[in-house]
PDB file of C-alpha atoms in Angstrom:
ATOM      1  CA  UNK J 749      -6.131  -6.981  -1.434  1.00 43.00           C
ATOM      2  CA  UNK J 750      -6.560  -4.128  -3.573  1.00 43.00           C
ATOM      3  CA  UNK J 751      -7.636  -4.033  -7.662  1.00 47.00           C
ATOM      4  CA  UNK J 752     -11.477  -4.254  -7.280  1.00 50.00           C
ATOM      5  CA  UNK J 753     -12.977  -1.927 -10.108  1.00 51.00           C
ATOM      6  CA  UNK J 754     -15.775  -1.127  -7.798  1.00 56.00           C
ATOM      7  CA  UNK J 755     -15.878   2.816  -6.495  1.00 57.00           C
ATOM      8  CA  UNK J 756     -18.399   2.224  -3.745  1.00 57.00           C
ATOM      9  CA  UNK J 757     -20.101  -0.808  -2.031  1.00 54.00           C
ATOM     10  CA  UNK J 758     -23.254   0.898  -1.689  1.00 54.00           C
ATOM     11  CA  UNK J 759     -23.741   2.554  -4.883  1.00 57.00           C
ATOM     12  CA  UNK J 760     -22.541  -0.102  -6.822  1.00 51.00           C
ATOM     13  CA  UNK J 761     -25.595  -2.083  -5.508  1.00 49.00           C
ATOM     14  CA  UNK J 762     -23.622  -4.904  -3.393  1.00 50.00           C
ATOM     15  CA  UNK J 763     -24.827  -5.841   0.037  1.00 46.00           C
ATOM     16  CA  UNK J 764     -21.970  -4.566   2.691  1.00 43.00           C
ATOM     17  CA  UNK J 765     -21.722  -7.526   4.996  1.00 52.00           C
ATOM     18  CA  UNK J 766     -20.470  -9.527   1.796  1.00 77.00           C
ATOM     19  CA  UNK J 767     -17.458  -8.048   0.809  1.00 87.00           C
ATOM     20  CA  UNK J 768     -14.580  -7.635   2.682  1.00 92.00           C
ATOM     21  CA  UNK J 769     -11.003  -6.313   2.121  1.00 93.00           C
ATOM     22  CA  UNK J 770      -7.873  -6.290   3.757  1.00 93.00           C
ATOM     23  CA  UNK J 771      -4.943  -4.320   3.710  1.00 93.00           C
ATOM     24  CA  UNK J 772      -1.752  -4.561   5.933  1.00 92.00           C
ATOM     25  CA  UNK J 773       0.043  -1.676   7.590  1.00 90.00           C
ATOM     26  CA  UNK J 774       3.189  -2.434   6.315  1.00 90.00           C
ATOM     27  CA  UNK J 775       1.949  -3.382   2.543  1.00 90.00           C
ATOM     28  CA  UNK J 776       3.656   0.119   0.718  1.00 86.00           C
ATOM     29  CA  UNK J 777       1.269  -0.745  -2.436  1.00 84.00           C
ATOM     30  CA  UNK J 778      -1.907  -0.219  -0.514  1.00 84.00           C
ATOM     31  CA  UNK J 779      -0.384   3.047   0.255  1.00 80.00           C
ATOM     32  CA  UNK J 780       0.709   4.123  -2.471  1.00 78.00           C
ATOM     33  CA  UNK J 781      -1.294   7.833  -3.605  1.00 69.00           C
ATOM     34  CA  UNK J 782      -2.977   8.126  -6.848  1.00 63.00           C
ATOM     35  CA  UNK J 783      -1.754   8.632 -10.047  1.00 62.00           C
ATOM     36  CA  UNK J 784      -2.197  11.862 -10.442  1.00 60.00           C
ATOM     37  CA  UNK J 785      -0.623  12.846  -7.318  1.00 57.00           C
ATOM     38  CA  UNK J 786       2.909  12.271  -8.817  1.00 57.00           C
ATOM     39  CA  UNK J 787       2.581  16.145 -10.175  1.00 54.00           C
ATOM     40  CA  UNK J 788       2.885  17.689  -6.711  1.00 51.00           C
ATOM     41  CA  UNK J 789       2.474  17.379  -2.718  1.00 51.00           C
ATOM     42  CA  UNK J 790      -0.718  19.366  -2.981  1.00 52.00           C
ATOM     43  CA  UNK J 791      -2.033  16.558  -5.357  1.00 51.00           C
ATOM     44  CA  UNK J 792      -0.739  14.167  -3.078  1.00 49.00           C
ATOM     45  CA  UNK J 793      -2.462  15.342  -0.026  1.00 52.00           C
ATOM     46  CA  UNK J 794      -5.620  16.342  -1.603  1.00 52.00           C
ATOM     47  CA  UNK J 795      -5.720  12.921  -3.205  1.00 49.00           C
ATOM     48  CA  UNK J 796      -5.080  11.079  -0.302  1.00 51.00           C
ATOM     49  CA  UNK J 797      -8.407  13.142   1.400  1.00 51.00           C
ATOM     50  CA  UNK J 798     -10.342  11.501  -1.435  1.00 53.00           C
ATOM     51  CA  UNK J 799      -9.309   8.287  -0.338  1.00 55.00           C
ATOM     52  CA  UNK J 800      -8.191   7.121  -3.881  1.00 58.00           C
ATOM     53  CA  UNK J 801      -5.351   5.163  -4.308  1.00 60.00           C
ATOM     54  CA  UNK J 802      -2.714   4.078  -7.496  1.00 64.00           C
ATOM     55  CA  UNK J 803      -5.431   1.278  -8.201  1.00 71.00           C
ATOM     56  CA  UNK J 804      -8.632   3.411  -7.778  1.00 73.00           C
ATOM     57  CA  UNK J 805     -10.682   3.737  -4.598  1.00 79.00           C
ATOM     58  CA  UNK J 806      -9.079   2.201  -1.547  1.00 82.00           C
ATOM     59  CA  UNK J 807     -11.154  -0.709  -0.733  1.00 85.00           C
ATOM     60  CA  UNK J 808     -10.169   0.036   3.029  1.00 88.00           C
ATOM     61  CA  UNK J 809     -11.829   3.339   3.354  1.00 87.00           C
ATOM     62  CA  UNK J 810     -14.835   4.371   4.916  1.00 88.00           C
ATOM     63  CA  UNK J 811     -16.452   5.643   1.409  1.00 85.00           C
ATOM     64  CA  UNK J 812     -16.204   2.023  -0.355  1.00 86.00           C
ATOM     65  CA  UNK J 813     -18.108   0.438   2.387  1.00 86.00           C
ATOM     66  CA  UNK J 814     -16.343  -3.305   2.851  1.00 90.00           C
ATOM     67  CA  UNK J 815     -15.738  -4.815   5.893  1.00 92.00           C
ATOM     68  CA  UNK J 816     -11.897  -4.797   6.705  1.00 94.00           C
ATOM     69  CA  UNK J 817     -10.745  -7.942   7.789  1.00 95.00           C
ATOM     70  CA  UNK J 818      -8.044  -8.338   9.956  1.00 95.00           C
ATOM     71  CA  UNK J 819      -5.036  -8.410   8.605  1.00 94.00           C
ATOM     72  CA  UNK J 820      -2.216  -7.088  11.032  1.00 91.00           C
ATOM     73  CA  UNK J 821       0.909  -5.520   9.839  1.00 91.00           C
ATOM     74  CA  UNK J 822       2.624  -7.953   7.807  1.00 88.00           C
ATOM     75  CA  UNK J 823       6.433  -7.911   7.645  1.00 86.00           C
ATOM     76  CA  UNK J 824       8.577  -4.814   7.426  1.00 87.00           C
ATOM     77  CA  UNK J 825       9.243  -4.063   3.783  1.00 84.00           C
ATOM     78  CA  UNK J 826      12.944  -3.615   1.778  1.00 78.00           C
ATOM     79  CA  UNK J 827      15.576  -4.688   4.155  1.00 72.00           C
ATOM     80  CA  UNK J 828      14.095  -4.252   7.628  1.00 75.00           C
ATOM     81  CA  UNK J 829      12.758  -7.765   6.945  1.00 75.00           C
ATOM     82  CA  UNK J 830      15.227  -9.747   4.977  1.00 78.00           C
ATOM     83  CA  UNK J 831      12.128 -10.939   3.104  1.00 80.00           C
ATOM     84  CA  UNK J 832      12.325  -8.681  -0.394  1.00 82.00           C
ATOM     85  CA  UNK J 833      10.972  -5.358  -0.802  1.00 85.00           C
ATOM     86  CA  UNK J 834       7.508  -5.773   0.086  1.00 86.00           C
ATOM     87  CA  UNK J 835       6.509  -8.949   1.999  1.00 89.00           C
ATOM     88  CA  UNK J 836       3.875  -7.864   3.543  1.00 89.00           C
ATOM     89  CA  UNK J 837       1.916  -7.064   0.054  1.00 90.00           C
ATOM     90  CA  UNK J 838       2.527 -10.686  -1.123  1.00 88.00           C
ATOM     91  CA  UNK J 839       1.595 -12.052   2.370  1.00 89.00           C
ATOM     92  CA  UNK J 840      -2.137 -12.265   2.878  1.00 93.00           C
ATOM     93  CA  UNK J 841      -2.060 -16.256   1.926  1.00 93.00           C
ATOM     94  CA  UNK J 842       0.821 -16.426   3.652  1.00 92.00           C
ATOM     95  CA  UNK J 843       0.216 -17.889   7.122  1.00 93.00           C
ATOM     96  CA  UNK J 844       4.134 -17.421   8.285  1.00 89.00           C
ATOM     97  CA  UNK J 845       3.837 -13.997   7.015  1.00 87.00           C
ATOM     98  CA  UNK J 846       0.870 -13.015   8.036  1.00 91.00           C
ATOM     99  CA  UNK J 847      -1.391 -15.727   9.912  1.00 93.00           C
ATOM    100  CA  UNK J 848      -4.065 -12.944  10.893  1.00 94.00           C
ATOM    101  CA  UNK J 849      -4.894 -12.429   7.217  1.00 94.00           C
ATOM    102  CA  UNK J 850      -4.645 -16.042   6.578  1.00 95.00           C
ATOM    103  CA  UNK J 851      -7.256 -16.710   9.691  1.00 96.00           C
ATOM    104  CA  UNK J 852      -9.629 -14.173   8.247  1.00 96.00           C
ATOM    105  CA  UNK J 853      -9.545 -14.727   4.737  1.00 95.00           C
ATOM    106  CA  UNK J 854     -10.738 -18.593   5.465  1.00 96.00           C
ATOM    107  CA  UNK J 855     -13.382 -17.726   7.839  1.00 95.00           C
ATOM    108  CA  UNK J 856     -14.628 -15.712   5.339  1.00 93.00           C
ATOM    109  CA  UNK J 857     -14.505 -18.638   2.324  1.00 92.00           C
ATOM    110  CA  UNK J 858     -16.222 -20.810   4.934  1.00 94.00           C
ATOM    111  CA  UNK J 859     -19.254 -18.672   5.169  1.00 91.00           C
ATOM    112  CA  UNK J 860     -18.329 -17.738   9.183  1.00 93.00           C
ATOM    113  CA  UNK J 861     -17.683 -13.911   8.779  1.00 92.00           C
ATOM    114  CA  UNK J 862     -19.633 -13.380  12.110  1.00 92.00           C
ATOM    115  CA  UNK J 863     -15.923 -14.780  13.594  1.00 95.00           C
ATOM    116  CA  UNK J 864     -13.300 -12.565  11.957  1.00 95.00           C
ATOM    117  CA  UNK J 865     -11.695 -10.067  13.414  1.00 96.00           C
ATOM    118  CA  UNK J 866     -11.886  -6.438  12.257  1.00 96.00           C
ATOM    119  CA  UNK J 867      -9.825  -3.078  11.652  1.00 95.00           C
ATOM    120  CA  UNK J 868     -10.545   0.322  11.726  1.00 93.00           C
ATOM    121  CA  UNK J 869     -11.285   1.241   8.194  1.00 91.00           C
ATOM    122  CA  UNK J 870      -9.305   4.617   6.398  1.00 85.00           C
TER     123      UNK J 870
END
């Protein structure tokens, strides 16, 4: 659940315990390096240490400050799936595809975020 224009939680003057963001292991867009990293692999690496991603900052890192919902893997992408090329991107409302998102995501809407379960942020 990536697209936010926000660069930090904190310094963008939002409280941290109300926004959270999710992104699945297996979701290639949420991994995806930034823009300018398409000139090189030293770009690549060195924009990967500043945690910004093809969208802007990763709303999963430790820098933007969100909570990270749960949101498990998600299904394999391309063929290891049998489910198109990225399933697991298009699967966070998707409680066959990925119920632990699903779970989270309406604990959260219900005001109960002091029940969802958590990930390690980036």
């Amino acid at each position: 659940m990536e697209g936010i224009k926000a660069t930090n939680m904190h310094k963008d003057q939002c409280r941290q315990a109300s926004h959270f963001s999710a992104s699945a292991g297996n979701d290639p867009v949420s991994w995806l390096p930034g823009k300018e990293s398409l000139l090189g692999p030293v770009q690549a690496v060195d924009s990967y240490m500043d945690e910004q991603c093809w969208f802007g900052q990763d709303p999963v890192s430790r820098e933007f400050g969100a909570v990270r919902i749960g949101s498990g893997d998600g299904p394999l992408p391309l063929y290891l799936s049998d489910e198109g090329p990225t399933p697991a991107h298009s699967g966070y409302f998707d409680p066959d595809r990925n119920p632990s998102a699903v779970n989270n995501i309406a604990k959260t809407v219900a005001g109960r975020s002091d029940i969802v379960t958590t990930e390690e942020l980036r």
